[in-house]
Short mmCIF file of C-alpha atoms in Angstrom, two decimals:
data_model
loop_
_atom_site.label_atom_id
_atom_site.label_comp_id
_atom_site.label_asym_id
_atom_site.label_seq_id
_atom_site.Cartn_x
_atom_site.Cartn_y
_atom_site.Cartn_z
CA MET Q 1 -31.37 11.92 -4.88
CA ILE Q 2 -31.90 11.70 -1.12
CA ASP Q 3 -30.68 8.11 -1.13
CA VAL Q 4 -27.56 9.18 -3.05
CA LEU Q 5 -26.90 11.82 -0.40
CA ILE Q 6 -27.29 9.17 2.30
CA VAL Q 7 -24.71 7.00 0.57
CA PHE Q 8 -22.19 9.86 0.48
CA LEU Q 9 -22.93 10.70 4.11
CA ALA Q 10 -22.26 7.07 4.97
CA LEU Q 11 -18.87 7.26 3.26
CA VAL Q 12 -17.99 10.50 5.04
CA LEU Q 13 -19.09 9.01 8.37
CA LEU Q 14 -16.86 5.99 7.72
CA MET Q 15 -13.92 8.32 7.03
CA TYR Q 16 -14.53 10.45 10.13
CA LEU Q 17 -15.00 7.60 12.58
CA ALA Q 18 -12.02 5.70 11.16
CA TYR Q 19 -9.94 8.85 11.70
CA ARG Q 20 -11.17 8.90 15.29
CA GLY Q 21 -9.65 5.46 15.74
CA ILE Q 22 -12.70 3.16 15.67
CA THR Q 23 -11.83 -0.20 14.13
CA LEU Q 24 -13.09 -0.95 10.64
CA LEU Q 25 -14.20 -4.37 11.85
CA ILE Q 26 -17.04 -2.57 13.63
CA LEU Q 27 -17.40 0.50 11.43
CA ALA Q 28 -17.69 -1.14 8.02
CA PRO Q 29 -20.52 -3.60 8.77
CA GLY Q 30 -22.24 -1.18 11.13
CA ILE Q 31 -22.42 1.70 8.66
CA ALA Q 32 -23.24 -0.65 5.77
CA VAL Q 33 -26.23 -2.09 7.66
CA LEU Q 34 -27.29 1.38 8.86
CA THR Q 35 -27.23 2.68 5.28
CA ALA Q 36 -29.32 -0.25 4.06
CA LEU Q 37 -31.79 0.39 6.88
CA VAL Q 38 -32.11 4.15 6.33
CA THR Q 39 -32.46 3.92 2.54
CA GLY Q 40 -34.72 0.89 2.73
CA GLY Q 41 -32.89 -0.49 -0.28
CA LEU Q 42 -32.01 -3.89 1.20
CA PRO Q 43 -33.23 -6.27 3.91
CA VAL Q 44 -30.87 -5.59 6.80
CA LEU Q 45 -29.98 -9.12 7.87
CA ALA Q 46 -29.60 -10.35 4.32
CA ALA Q 47 -27.40 -7.34 3.52
CA TYR Q 48 -25.10 -8.34 6.37
CA THR Q 49 -24.92 -12.12 6.02
CA GLN Q 50 -25.41 -12.61 2.28
CA ILE Q 51 -23.68 -9.57 0.83
CA PHE Q 52 -21.27 -8.11 3.37
CA MET Q 53 -19.91 -11.35 4.78
CA SER Q 54 -19.74 -13.24 1.49
CA ASN Q 55 -17.75 -10.47 -0.20
CA MET Q 56 -15.52 -10.05 2.83
CA GLY Q 57 -14.85 -13.78 2.76
CA ASP Q 58 -14.08 -13.80 -0.95
CA PHE Q 59 -11.42 -11.13 -0.47
CA ILE Q 60 -9.79 -13.03 2.39
CA ILE Q 61 -9.78 -16.23 0.33
CA ALA Q 62 -8.09 -14.46 -2.56
CA PHE Q 63 -5.45 -12.40 -0.75
CA PHE Q 64 -4.78 -13.79 2.74
CA PRO Q 65 -1.62 -15.63 1.61
CA LEU Q 66 -0.11 -12.33 0.45
CA PHE Q 67 -0.85 -10.57 3.73
CA LEU Q 68 0.44 -13.53 5.76
CA LEU Q 69 3.65 -14.11 3.83
CA GLY Q 70 4.36 -10.39 3.47
CA ALA Q 71 4.02 -9.86 7.21
CA ILE Q 72 6.31 -12.79 8.02
CA PHE Q 73 8.90 -11.65 5.48
CA GLY Q 74 8.92 -8.12 6.86
CA LYS Q 75 9.34 -9.33 10.42
CA LEU Q 76 12.24 -11.59 9.46
CA MET Q 77 13.96 -8.77 7.57
CA ASP Q 78 13.68 -6.64 10.70
CA ASP Q 79 14.69 -9.26 13.27
CA SER Q 80 17.63 -10.55 11.24
CA GLY Q 81 19.13 -7.09 10.97
CA SER Q 82 18.85 -7.19 7.17
CA ALA Q 83 16.77 -4.01 6.98
CA THR Q 84 19.32 -2.08 9.03
CA ALA Q 85 22.23 -3.53 7.02
CA ILE Q 86 20.68 -2.35 3.75
CA ALA Q 87 20.01 1.10 5.18
CA ASN Q 88 23.52 1.52 6.54
CA THR Q 89 25.08 0.46 3.25
CA VAL Q 90 22.98 2.84 1.13
CA ILE Q 91 23.78 5.70 3.47
CA ARG Q 92 27.50 4.89 3.40
CA TRP Q 93 27.46 4.89 -0.42
CA LEU Q 94 25.64 8.20 -0.75
CA GLY Q 95 27.20 10.04 2.16
CA PRO Q 96 25.60 12.33 4.76
CA GLU Q 97 25.31 15.23 2.31
CA GLN Q 98 22.65 13.21 0.46
CA ALA Q 99 20.68 12.43 3.62
CA ILE Q 100 17.24 12.93 2.08
CA LEU Q 101 17.97 10.76 -0.97
CA ALA Q 102 19.58 8.12 1.27
CA VAL Q 103 16.45 7.85 3.43
CA VAL Q 104 14.15 7.72 0.39
CA LEU Q 105 16.19 4.99 -1.32
CA CYS Q 106 16.51 2.92 1.86
CA CYS Q 107 12.74 2.92 2.24
CA ALA Q 108 12.26 2.23 -1.47
CA VAL Q 109 14.58 -0.79 -1.56
CA LEU Q 110 12.93 -2.38 1.45
CA THR Q 111 9.30 -1.76 0.46
CA TYR Q 112 9.91 -2.82 -3.14
CA GLY Q 113 11.27 -6.06 -1.75
CA GLY Q 114 8.09 -6.71 0.20
CA VAL Q 115 8.80 -5.27 3.65
CA SER Q 116 5.79 -3.50 5.18
CA LEU Q 117 6.05 0.27 5.27
CA PHE Q 118 5.35 0.14 9.01
CA VAL Q 119 8.38 -2.06 9.65
CA VAL Q 120 10.43 0.15 7.32
CA ALA Q 121 9.38 3.32 9.16
CA PHE Q 122 10.42 1.88 12.52
CA ALA Q 123 13.72 0.59 11.11
CA ILE Q 124 14.71 3.70 9.14
CA TYR Q 125 13.49 6.51 11.41
CA PRO Q 126 16.37 6.35 13.94
CA ILE Q 127 18.88 6.36 11.07
CA ALA Q 128 17.05 9.23 9.36
CA ALA Q 129 16.99 11.26 12.58
CA SER Q 130 20.76 10.83 12.99
CA LEU Q 131 21.46 11.77 9.36
CA PHE Q 132 19.19 14.81 9.37
CA ARG Q 133 20.60 15.99 12.69
CA ASP Q 134 24.20 15.72 11.46
CA ALA Q 135 23.34 17.51 8.19
CA ASP Q 136 21.21 20.10 10.06
CA ILE Q 137 18.15 19.37 7.88
CA PRO Q 138 14.80 20.22 9.50
CA LYS Q 139 13.32 17.19 11.20
CA ARG Q 140 9.90 18.07 9.78
CA LEU Q 141 11.11 16.74 6.40
CA ILE Q 142 11.68 13.20 7.73
CA PRO Q 143 8.02 12.08 7.48
CA ALA Q 144 7.79 13.22 3.86
CA SER Q 145 11.06 11.42 3.05
CA LEU Q 146 9.73 8.22 4.62
CA ALA Q 147 6.44 8.64 2.77
CA LEU Q 148 8.10 9.20 -0.61
CA GLY Q 149 10.22 6.09 -0.27
CA SER Q 150 7.63 3.85 1.39
CA PHE Q 151 4.15 4.54 0.06
CA SER Q 152 4.43 6.14 -3.33
CA PHE Q 153 6.25 4.69 -6.35
CA THR Q 154 7.29 1.33 -4.83
CA MET Q 155 3.74 0.69 -3.68
CA SER Q 156 1.79 1.42 -6.84
CA ALA Q 157 4.03 2.12 -9.83
CA LEU Q 158 7.12 -0.08 -10.04
CA PRO Q 159 6.46 -3.31 -11.97
CA GLY Q 160 6.92 -6.45 -9.92
CA SER Q 161 6.11 -4.86 -6.57
CA PRO Q 162 4.56 -7.43 -4.20
CA ALA Q 163 2.53 -4.68 -2.51
CA ILE Q 164 -1.13 -5.56 -2.10
CA GLN Q 165 -2.00 -2.38 -4.04
CA ASN Q 166 -0.26 -3.94 -7.04
CA ALA Q 167 -1.81 -7.36 -6.46
CA ILE Q 168 -5.51 -6.54 -6.05
CA PRO Q 169 -6.09 -5.58 -9.74
CA MET Q 170 -4.58 -8.85 -11.04
CA PRO Q 171 -7.63 -11.16 -10.81
CA PHE Q 172 -9.92 -8.49 -12.23
CA PHE Q 173 -7.82 -7.76 -15.32
CA GLY Q 174 -6.03 -11.10 -15.72
CA THR Q 175 -2.68 -9.34 -15.32
CA THR Q 176 0.46 -9.85 -13.25
CA ALA Q 177 2.53 -7.70 -10.92
CA PHE Q 178 4.58 -6.67 -13.97
CA ALA Q 179 1.61 -5.16 -15.84
CA ALA Q 180 2.53 -2.25 -18.15
CA PRO Q 181 6.15 -2.07 -16.95
CA GLY Q 182 7.03 0.90 -19.12
CA LEU Q 183 4.15 2.98 -17.80
CA GLY Q 184 5.02 1.93 -14.27
CA ILE Q 185 8.66 2.91 -14.55
CA ILE Q 186 7.78 6.29 -16.06
CA ALA Q 187 5.31 6.92 -13.24
CA ALA Q 188 7.88 5.90 -10.64
CA LEU Q 189 10.49 8.26 -12.08
CA ILE Q 190 8.01 11.14 -12.07
CA MET Q 191 7.07 10.50 -8.44
CA LEU Q 192 10.69 10.19 -7.34
CA ALA Q 193 11.86 13.23 -9.31
CA PHE Q 194 9.04 15.47 -8.15
CA GLY Q 195 9.32 14.33 -4.54
CA MET Q 196 13.07 14.84 -4.42
CA TRP Q 197 12.75 18.26 -6.11
CA TRP Q 198 10.23 19.35 -3.51
CA LEU Q 199 12.17 18.03 -0.50
CA ASN Q 200 15.46 19.53 -1.67
CA ARG Q 201 13.68 22.82 -2.36
CA GLN Q 202 12.28 22.83 1.16
CA ARG Q 203 15.71 22.02 2.56
CA ALA Q 204 17.27 24.92 0.67
CA ARG Q 205 14.53 27.34 1.76
CA ALA Q 206 14.93 26.26 5.37
CA GLY Q 207 18.68 26.76 5.15
CA SER Q 208 18.27 30.27 3.77
CA ARG Q 209 16.09 31.12 6.79
CA GLY Q 210 18.60 29.64 9.20
CA GLU Q 211 16.26 26.77 10.11
CA GLY Q 212 18.12 23.64 11.15
CA TYR Q 213 17.19 20.29 12.62
CA GLY Q 214 15.84 21.83 15.81
CA GLU Q 215 15.54 20.49 19.34
CA HIS Q 216 13.65 17.20 19.38
CA ASP Q 217 13.21 14.01 21.36
CA ASP Q 218 14.17 11.40 18.78
CA ALA Q 219 13.33 8.25 20.71
CA VAL Q 220 11.07 5.81 18.86
CA PRO Q 221 7.64 5.91 20.55
CA GLU Q 222 6.41 2.91 22.45
CA SER Q 223 3.64 0.80 20.98
CA ASP Q 224 1.09 1.94 23.58
CA LEU Q 225 1.50 5.51 22.33
CA MET Q 226 1.03 4.30 18.79
CA MET Q 227 -2.20 2.60 19.77
CA ARG Q 228 -3.52 5.82 21.29
CA GLU Q 229 -2.63 7.64 18.09
CA GLY Q 230 -4.76 5.18 16.12
CA ALA Q 231 -1.84 3.79 14.13
CA VAL Q 232 -3.48 0.53 13.16
CA ARG Q 233 -4.43 0.52 9.49
CA ASP Q 234 -3.30 -1.00 6.20
CA GLY Q 235 -0.28 -3.27 6.64
CA TYR Q 236 0.45 -4.11 10.27
CA ASP Q 237 -1.21 -4.01 13.61
CA ILE Q 238 1.80 -2.63 15.46
CA ARG Q 239 0.46 -3.99 18.73
CA GLU Q 240 1.44 -7.38 17.34
CA LEU Q 241 5.01 -6.30 16.56
CA PRO Q 242 7.27 -5.96 19.62
CA LEU Q 243 9.84 -3.27 18.99
CA GLY Q 244 12.72 -4.69 20.97
CA THR Q 245 13.39 -7.97 19.18
CA PRO Q 246 16.32 -7.40 16.81
CA THR Q 247 19.13 -9.87 16.55
CA GLU Q 248 22.03 -9.52 18.99
CA ALA Q 249 24.48 -10.95 16.46
CA ALA Q 250 26.43 -8.89 13.96
CA PRO Q 251 24.20 -7.75 11.08
CA PRO Q 252 24.50 -9.62 7.77
CA SER Q 253 26.64 -8.35 4.93
CA PHE Q 254 24.95 -6.20 2.29
CA PRO Q 255 24.82 -9.04 -0.30
CA ALA Q 256 23.19 -11.36 2.25
CA ALA Q 257 20.78 -8.64 3.37
CA ILE Q 258 19.71 -7.62 -0.15
CA ALA Q 259 19.48 -11.18 -1.54
CA PRO Q 260 15.94 -11.89 -0.19
CA VAL Q 261 14.71 -8.55 -1.56
CA VAL Q 262 16.10 -9.39 -5.00
CA ALA Q 263 14.63 -12.87 -4.74
CA VAL Q 264 11.10 -11.52 -4.32
CA VAL Q 265 11.22 -9.67 -7.64
CA LEU Q 266 13.34 -12.20 -9.56
CA VAL Q 267 11.39 -15.31 -8.56
CA ASN Q 268 8.14 -13.49 -9.28
CA LEU Q 269 9.29 -12.68 -12.82
CA LEU Q 270 10.79 -16.12 -13.52
CA PHE Q 271 7.66 -17.89 -12.31
CA ILE Q 272 5.44 -15.84 -14.62
CA GLN Q 273 7.71 -16.00 -17.65
CA PHE Q 274 8.90 -19.61 -17.52
CA VAL Q 275 7.08 -21.74 -14.96
CA VAL Q 276 3.47 -20.78 -15.71
CA PRO Q 277 3.75 -21.35 -19.49
CA ALA Q 278 5.16 -24.83 -18.84
CA MET Q 279 2.33 -25.80 -16.48
CA ASP Q 280 -0.78 -27.73 -17.48
CA THR Q 281 -3.52 -25.68 -15.82
CA THR Q 282 -6.56 -26.95 -17.70
CA TYR Q 283 -7.79 -28.49 -14.43
CA LEU Q 284 -8.61 -24.96 -13.20
CA ALA Q 285 -11.74 -25.04 -15.34
CA GLN Q 286 -13.23 -27.69 -13.06
CA PRO Q 287 -15.86 -26.45 -10.58
CA LYS Q 288 -13.89 -27.71 -7.57
CA PHE Q 289 -11.09 -25.30 -8.51
CA GLY Q 290 -13.47 -22.38 -8.99
CA ALA Q 291 -14.09 -22.83 -12.72
CA THR Q 292 -11.38 -20.27 -13.48
CA ASP Q 293 -8.29 -20.04 -15.66
CA ILE Q 294 -4.60 -19.38 -15.22
CA ASP Q 295 -4.88 -15.68 -16.16
CA ALA Q 296 -7.01 -15.07 -13.06
CA VAL Q 297 -4.58 -16.67 -10.59
CA ARG Q 298 -1.08 -16.54 -12.05
CA GLY Q 299 -0.25 -13.15 -10.57
CA VAL Q 300 -1.20 -14.18 -7.02
CA TRP Q 301 0.55 -17.54 -7.43
CA ALA Q 302 3.74 -15.82 -8.54
CA ILE Q 303 3.85 -13.52 -5.51
CA ILE Q 304 3.12 -16.43 -3.16
CA VAL Q 305 5.99 -18.46 -4.61
CA ALA Q 306 8.31 -15.44 -4.56
CA LEU Q 307 7.60 -14.60 -0.92
CA VAL Q 308 8.00 -18.22 0.19
CA ALA Q 309 11.34 -18.43 -1.62
CA ALA Q 310 12.47 -15.15 -0.04
CA ILE Q 311 11.44 -16.30 3.45
CA LEU Q 312 13.37 -19.56 3.07
CA LEU Q 313 16.37 -17.65 1.77
CA ILE Q 314 16.41 -15.14 4.63
CA VAL Q 315 16.10 -17.93 7.20
CA GLY Q 316 18.92 -19.87 5.55
CA LEU Q 317 21.22 -16.86 5.36
CA ASN Q 318 20.47 -15.71 8.90
CA TRP Q 319 19.97 -18.95 10.81
CA SER Q 320 22.40 -17.97 13.59
CA ARG Q 321 20.94 -14.47 13.87
CA LEU Q 322 17.31 -15.52 14.08
CA THR Q 323 17.58 -16.91 17.60
CA ARG Q 324 13.85 -16.31 18.12
CA LEU Q 325 12.74 -17.74 14.79
CA GLN Q 326 9.49 -19.23 16.07
CA ALA Q 327 8.60 -15.98 17.82
CA SER Q 328 9.38 -13.97 14.68
CA LEU Q 329 7.18 -16.25 12.58
CA ASP Q 330 4.37 -16.11 15.16
CA GLU Q 331 4.52 -12.33 15.52
CA GLY Q 332 4.60 -11.78 11.77
CA ALA Q 333 1.70 -14.18 11.19
CA ASN Q 334 -0.39 -12.65 13.97
CA ALA Q 335 0.27 -9.17 12.60
CA SER Q 336 -1.28 -10.11 9.25
CA VAL Q 337 -4.73 -10.90 10.60
CA LEU Q 338 -6.09 -7.46 11.51
CA PRO Q 339 -4.96 -5.71 8.30
CA ILE Q 340 -6.62 -8.20 5.96
CA ALA Q 341 -9.75 -8.32 8.11
CA ALA Q 342 -9.95 -4.51 8.05
CA THR Q 343 -9.41 -4.31 4.29
CA ALA Q 344 -11.87 -7.14 3.66
CA SER Q 345 -14.42 -5.30 5.79
CA LEU Q 346 -14.12 -2.34 3.44
CA VAL Q 347 -14.74 -4.70 0.54
CA GLY Q 348 -17.89 -5.97 2.26
CA PHE Q 349 -18.98 -2.39 2.93
CA GLY Q 350 -18.51 -1.52 -0.74
CA ALA Q 351 -20.51 -4.56 -1.82
CA VAL Q 352 -23.47 -3.52 0.31
CA ILE Q 353 -23.32 0.06 -0.99
CA ALA Q 354 -23.10 -1.23 -4.56
CA ALA Q 355 -26.20 -3.37 -4.04
CA LEU Q 356 -28.31 -0.35 -3.09
CA PRO Q 357 -30.55 1.10 -5.82
CA ALA Q 358 -29.03 4.54 -5.18
CA PHE Q 359 -25.61 3.32 -6.23
CA GLU Q 360 -26.84 2.88 -9.79
CA ILE Q 361 -27.02 6.68 -10.12
CA ILE Q 362 -23.44 7.03 -8.82
CA SER Q 363 -22.10 4.26 -11.03
CA ASP Q 364 -23.88 5.67 -14.09
CA ALA Q 365 -22.19 9.03 -13.47
CA LEU Q 366 -18.77 7.42 -13.15
CA LEU Q 367 -19.28 5.18 -16.15
CA ALA Q 368 -20.41 8.14 -18.24
CA LEU Q 369 -16.79 9.24 -18.05
CA GLY Q 370 -15.90 5.76 -19.27
CA ASP Q 371 -17.72 6.39 -22.51
CA LEU Q 372 -15.09 9.05 -23.16
CA ASN Q 373 -12.13 7.24 -21.60
CA PRO Q 374 -12.37 4.26 -19.21
CA LEU Q 375 -8.93 5.10 -17.83
CA VAL Q 376 -10.15 8.50 -16.63
CA SER Q 377 -13.35 7.07 -15.19
CA LEU Q 378 -11.49 4.32 -13.35
CA ALA Q 379 -8.92 6.76 -11.97
CA VAL Q 380 -11.64 9.07 -10.65
CA ALA Q 381 -13.55 6.20 -9.02
CA VAL Q 382 -10.49 4.72 -7.32
CA ASN Q 383 -9.23 8.15 -6.21
CA LEU Q 384 -12.57 9.11 -4.72
CA LEU Q 385 -13.05 5.89 -2.78
CA SER Q 386 -9.43 5.75 -1.61
CA ALA Q 387 -9.70 9.33 -0.36
CA ILE Q 388 -12.89 8.66 1.56
CA THR Q 389 -11.72 5.43 3.14
CA GLY Q 390 -8.15 6.64 3.72
CA SER Q 391 -7.00 3.32 2.33
CA ALA Q 392 -5.40 2.59 -1.03
CA SER Q 393 -6.26 -1.09 -0.93
CA GLY Q 394 -9.72 -0.49 0.52
CA GLY Q 395 -10.72 2.16 -1.98
CA MET Q 396 -9.37 0.15 -4.90
CA SER Q 397 -11.14 -2.99 -3.72
CA ILE Q 398 -14.49 -1.23 -3.44
CA ALA Q 399 -14.12 0.25 -6.93
CA LEU Q 400 -13.12 -3.03 -8.56
CA GLU Q 401 -15.61 -5.19 -6.69
CA THR Q 402 -18.47 -2.92 -7.68
CA LEU Q 403 -17.45 -1.78 -11.16
CA GLY Q 404 -14.51 -3.98 -12.20
CA PRO Q 405 -16.33 -6.21 -14.73
CA THR Q 406 -17.92 -3.16 -16.35
CA TYR Q 407 -14.53 -1.49 -16.75
CA VAL Q 408 -13.16 -4.64 -18.36
CA GLN Q 409 -16.00 -4.53 -20.89
CA LEU Q 410 -15.43 -0.82 -21.55
CA ALA Q 411 -11.70 -1.37 -22.03
CA GLU Q 412 -12.24 -4.24 -24.43
CA ALA Q 413 -14.89 -2.30 -26.37
CA GLN Q 414 -12.52 0.66 -26.80
CA ASN Q 415 -9.45 -1.50 -27.37
CA ILE Q 416 -7.69 -0.27 -24.24
CA SER Q 417 -5.00 -2.49 -22.76
CA LEU Q 418 -6.02 -4.28 -19.57
CA GLU Q 419 -2.41 -3.96 -18.43
CA ALA Q 420 -2.80 -0.18 -18.68
CA MET Q 421 -6.04 -0.47 -16.69
CA HIS Q 422 -4.15 -2.38 -14.00
CA ARG Q 423 -1.39 0.22 -13.76
CA VAL Q 424 -3.80 3.17 -13.69
CA THR Q 425 -5.84 1.46 -10.97
CA SER Q 426 -2.78 0.81 -8.83
CA ILE Q 427 -1.35 4.33 -9.22
CA ALA Q 428 -4.75 5.96 -8.63
CA SER Q 429 -5.15 4.08 -5.35
CA GLY Q 430 -1.93 5.63 -4.03
CA THR Q 431 -2.77 9.29 -4.50
CA LEU Q 432 -5.66 10.78 -2.52
CA ASP Q 433 -5.54 7.95 0.00
CA VAL Q 434 -2.71 9.87 1.73
CA LEU Q 435 -5.05 12.43 3.27
CA PRO Q 436 -4.69 13.37 6.96
CA HIS Q 437 -6.82 10.46 8.19
CA ASN Q 438 -4.70 7.83 6.41
CA GLY Q 439 -3.28 5.25 8.82
CA ALA Q 440 0.20 5.30 7.34
CA VAL Q 441 0.36 9.09 7.72
CA ILE Q 442 -0.74 8.90 11.34
CA THR Q 443 1.78 6.14 12.05
CA VAL Q 444 4.74 7.90 10.43
CA LEU Q 445 3.98 11.17 12.23
CA SER Q 446 3.66 9.29 15.52
CA ILE Q 447 6.98 7.52 15.02
CA CYS Q 448 8.66 10.85 14.26
CA LYS Q 449 6.90 12.58 17.18
CA LEU Q 450 5.61 15.32 14.93
CA ASP Q 451 2.08 16.51 14.22
CA HIS Q 452 0.11 17.27 11.05
CA ARG Q 453 0.74 21.00 11.36
CA GLN Q 454 4.49 20.50 11.39
CA ALA Q 455 4.95 17.91 8.66
CA TYR Q 456 1.80 17.08 6.70
CA GLY Q 457 2.24 19.78 4.05
CA ASP Q 458 5.42 18.16 2.77
CA ILE Q 459 3.83 14.68 2.92
CA PHE Q 460 0.99 16.07 0.79
CA MET Q 461 3.39 17.32 -1.86
CA ALA Q 462 5.60 14.23 -1.95
CA ALA Q 463 2.92 11.53 -1.65
CA ILE Q 464 -0.14 13.11 -3.28
CA VAL Q 465 0.84 15.84 -5.75
CA GLY Q 466 3.71 13.84 -7.27
CA PRO Q 467 1.63 10.67 -7.74
CA LEU Q 468 -1.25 12.71 -9.20
CA ILE Q 469 1.11 14.18 -11.80
CA ALA Q 470 2.37 10.68 -12.56
CA LEU Q 471 -1.21 9.39 -12.85
CA ILE Q 472 -2.14 12.07 -15.37
CA ALA Q 473 1.00 11.31 -17.39
CA VAL Q 474 0.26 7.57 -17.41
CA ILE Q 475 -3.35 8.11 -18.51
CA LEU Q 476 -2.19 10.32 -21.39
CA LEU Q 477 0.52 7.88 -22.46
CA ALA Q 478 -1.78 4.85 -22.18
CA SER Q 479 -4.49 6.64 -24.17
CA LEU Q 480 -2.02 7.44 -26.95
CA PHE Q 481 0.20 4.37 -27.02
CA GLY Q 482 -1.63 1.69 -25.00
CA GLY Q 483 -0.04 -0.42 -22.30
CA PHE Q 484 3.71 -0.92 -22.58
#
């Protein structure tokens, strides 16, 4: 039991030091090796080179194209003015009286189309500040509005989302980004409805007390401030994304701005439904191609094709606006490196922890829940690890790398849909990850120039409580009716 305690202390230490701003590139291998040394469960050097590095490398091999293309696409959407054009149009349609809903939907449209939540937060915050000020809505509700639209239902629930949190389960369960679409849509509606109910309730309560927008400095913080605040986590290293590089030309029309976003989802679906079935992929069984099959790679292939198509489309539609095209491509590509390295480091950390004898006790406890319902066991495991690491993708990766094959066996033995397993995994990753040490939370608060005391309570309700309710609903529905 002492070794089990050491493992949990290692996880807590990782959470604390990550919150203090120490990079995961140092933390993850350092704490993994230290844990192996203290427990005596593994040879230290072998734990680092043969377990940590090999698993870190496997993750990069599998998902680097998604990080790279997603970062480039997000940067082009920002620099072309497309993100701003979409936001302005949505706001014009809804009107200033629906300021909260307008901000949420602007964020949702952009993130569902593949734009990083960090780019979305920078693009939408000035618009949100203006809307909330004009409507005299407390500024402290802006971070929760950004969170609800950016890292809740579009990240983990909506079918077809190119978010990495929706992509990581695909190779483990042989699924696609459209896994269990019915469950995903129901979960998304629950998250959106609960979040909007809470935010509108808080707005009404503030109004009854005479609380308005307040006196605030609404300038977007400079990147050096963001670095001091530790805002480098899942998604983008904002030090790689200059803030003053938008196009000087007139923004694109709404159809031109939204077309690349639609293309991401549409091409993804068409590739899976029509292109993959027409392909001869028997060659994948050869050792030089990894001795795999199409079910293991089709989801990743579809997102790669969709993002490439969307990038080409946005360049073609905005050729005259993207006067710094090479710089935009370079900055987007560079910004993808640190996030995938950090996430992959968490995967390596999880692999070392899983190789320790003490982890067998932890895994047996988690899998005991699986004897009753693998969906519940998987949700608990992903929630716990995402909470500790403060990372949806990191926590999910650790859970699936260590226990994924076992959950597949449990699901098949109990006739549970692997598509339902995918959707539960994705939704579970986006619940308790949004604790105070989460990088996205720190970044959004920094952009808004607010602190945890002022705004975190509403973020908690919109981005944790709502998704937890949706997760419970999905588990119940999947247990009764399977994946749909």
